[in-house]
Amino acid sequence: MTVTTSAATAARPASLAGTLYRALWRWHFFAGLLTLPFLLLLASTGAIYLYKDTFDRLIDGHLLVLDQPVAPGQTTLPPSALIQAAGAARPDARPVSYLAPAAADRSAGIGMKTADGTAITLFLDPRTGGVLGSRADLAAPMMVVRRLHSLIIAGDVPNLLIEIAGGWTVSLILTGIWLWWPRGPKPAGKQPGGVLRIRTASRGRPGPAGRVFWRDLHAVTGIVVAPVILFLAVSGMTWSQVWGPAVRSAATDAGLGYPLGVWQAVPTSPVPTSALGETAWTLEDAPLPRSPATTSAVPDIGIDRARMIVETLGIAPGYKLALPQAPDGVYTAMVFPHDLAHQRIIHLNRWTGETLIDASYADYGPVARATEWGVNIHMGQEWGALNRLVLLLACLALIVMCGAAPVMWWKRRPKGRLGAPRQADGRSQARAAALMAVPAIIFPVMGATMLAALLVETILFLMRRRGL
């Protein structure tokens, strides 16, 4: 039988679409298989960390919250007296910072370091100097959750795996949308659903008996939360080992990060701001200024005067005031509250009290502002309870998807076999790889693993063609 040219032309796109579908399905399958445990970790720890303030108060309320708030006009002790009380309680540690109360019912804190370098915080009643208790900074429950979220708690290599999983999550979302997208007319007699409706029957049997229910649960849930998960994946990459620092460095060099000119106007040290502890993403690599040496025996201004200066400058409550850690060090006050407009960092000359740097969110470049805004939303801080609720639902939806995926696979898997989608032809494999090249280029660590996977796929394809 001779096939006409028009019929062949009409059949060809359908064939190409089918093989491309299979190629992308195969990538989606293996990417999901490899990232599923990481996605479960990210979703569960992320859901908990969204309510950091609530859990902090529940778990460590005896350290953070006073029995009675400080009354208006009631006298509180200066930071120097609180440091003295902390030193008496922990003579084995040296003070490194003062944590100002964030509200009238909140304790003050003194950050300290032990001889082995362990960072601890002592919490005190700002009125009496009474020590309420202490905790190691990295042992704080919500800090443990945060470090589990990034796997930095297990070291650099596991943390790098999270970066790889984050990049693959972007490709999972994009391929998932492509696979979900409705194509062609609905076959006669087929139950409607699977697009925005989850079918609960299979082949006439009521209830979630077959894999169609689990497929619809996975796909429909995914398409509903895809924009949120995509946002979380991309914004979360700011904390990654490779991509985050590279973007921050490029933004700073292009004048789009922290205000580089402000830092260049003062003498700086090789020590980054991140050495002072948790700081804004934008400022992690910003160098600490130096206090210029003086020719006469000028005394240090002291922490009490430093506090007076930064509060006169209008820094928001709850700030951290770091002590100079070197002869040419500076006093650094910084605060990063939920309201981005109040983010601020102030560096003071330790000998004269002169303001060396005073930078706020408004001073950042456009890339830095956009990134900090994304980070704030990622952490559930930008729009309060609504922000947290939306992200919580997205995390729960991701957990549902991660649960439905293996059930769906198990129900369709041939007995005794992996049941992975078959390889497509070489042309479709190349087209699928080209479609996935965008996230691979944007996230180079993920791209490197994709090249490795592509090499394995090519070897398997050639072996299959040769009958090996």
Phi, psi and omega in degrees: 000133181266129178269129179290159180299318182295321179293319179297319180296321181291327182283332188297313179300320180298320179295315179296320179297320181294316180289326176294320177303313181295322180295315179291325177298320180296315177298317181298319182298307184289325177297318178294320180300319184281327186265348186307311180297326179290321179295322175298318178297312182298317182292316184289313179291324178296319179299322178291315186292337176305329183252039181308310184300319180294314180292322177302316182291322180291318186274315185243028180302328180292339177267324191265333187244133180281151176298320177229133180293157177292125182286152177303130180083354181288137183287136173240159182284148176288160180306323181299321180290323178292323176296320178297318179294321179294320179296324178292326180283327180228075181293349180275359184231155179250143181287142178232343181198160175243130179252110183288144177302138180277342180202172184296336181260012182255149179283164170265161180227150173238115176281135183223161175231134178278175182299331180270007176091003179291129179272127178230160175232129173260133181254132186228154171284118185294347180274323187246341185082006178293134182279122180275338181150182181213164174204150173288136186302317182284349179265357177301132187310314182287334174290324176297317178299316181296319180287331172292322181302320180263354185062012175295340178297335181260358178118178186291322183294311175300323178298323178293327177296325177294321177296318177297316179297323178298317178295318179292332177298321177300315180292326177299317181295313183294315178291326178297319177297317181297317181292325182286329189306124183299138180228128173074175181287152178287130179301144181300135177084356182279135180298131179294148179140185178086349177260297173230019179222134181267117179282135183249016177224153180225119179054043176085350180274129180288155177086168182282063186279326186249181184287345181298324178297314183289327176296314180293319179301315179294312187287314183291317176300318181297316183290330179290319185259003183308313181299321181290316180295321177298317177299315181297320181296314183288313181294328178292338180291348178298335180268005185287164183289321187254304187294314183301305178299325180295316178295317180298316180296317180295320180295319180295315180298329181272003181077020183248004180254228176289157185291089186303324181298327179295318180289327181288346181277354181230156176293137182237161178255171176280000183275126179281160179299331180299342178293341180276357182113201184299130181217180178291148179305318183299328189261002186302322182263356181294130183286147174288137175291170175244147172276115181304139180297146178253154181274343181246168183281078180270129180286155174299142181294337179084156186290330181294318178289323178300318177298317181299320181295310185291327178287327174295327178286352173092024178295145184290153177300158180084013181285162175250130179244106184274139179279152174299137181248009178209160180306328179257020181287178182230161166275129181236119174255132179213144179215135182227072182283179180298325180279111184301330182298339182259003173300138183197148172222133182230127176249131181243140171297124185290342183264328185243343184082004180296140176282111180278316180218135174222099185237140178234179180303324182294340182274348181290158173286169185300322179294317179296317180296316180297319181292315178298323177296316178296319178298318181297319177292317180304325182268004177075029187251340191288317184240029173064223187298323180296317177303312183294321181295315179300315181290326176298314178298322178295319178296317179295321177297321178295322177296318177299315180298318180294332177281321182289326185301308180293329178294316178300316179296317183296323182287334180262351185289128173298142184301129177081007181231160180294322178077024177288149176303139182294153176295142174271180178289166185301322181295317179292324176299317180294319179295320178296316179297323179295320179295328181271001183291333183299303177297330180294324179285319182294320181246092190296329179293316175297321180300322179296319179290329177293319177299320178297317179294322179295323177297316178297317179299319180295318179297316180296321180296316180293322178296320180294320179296326182269003177075023180274000000 
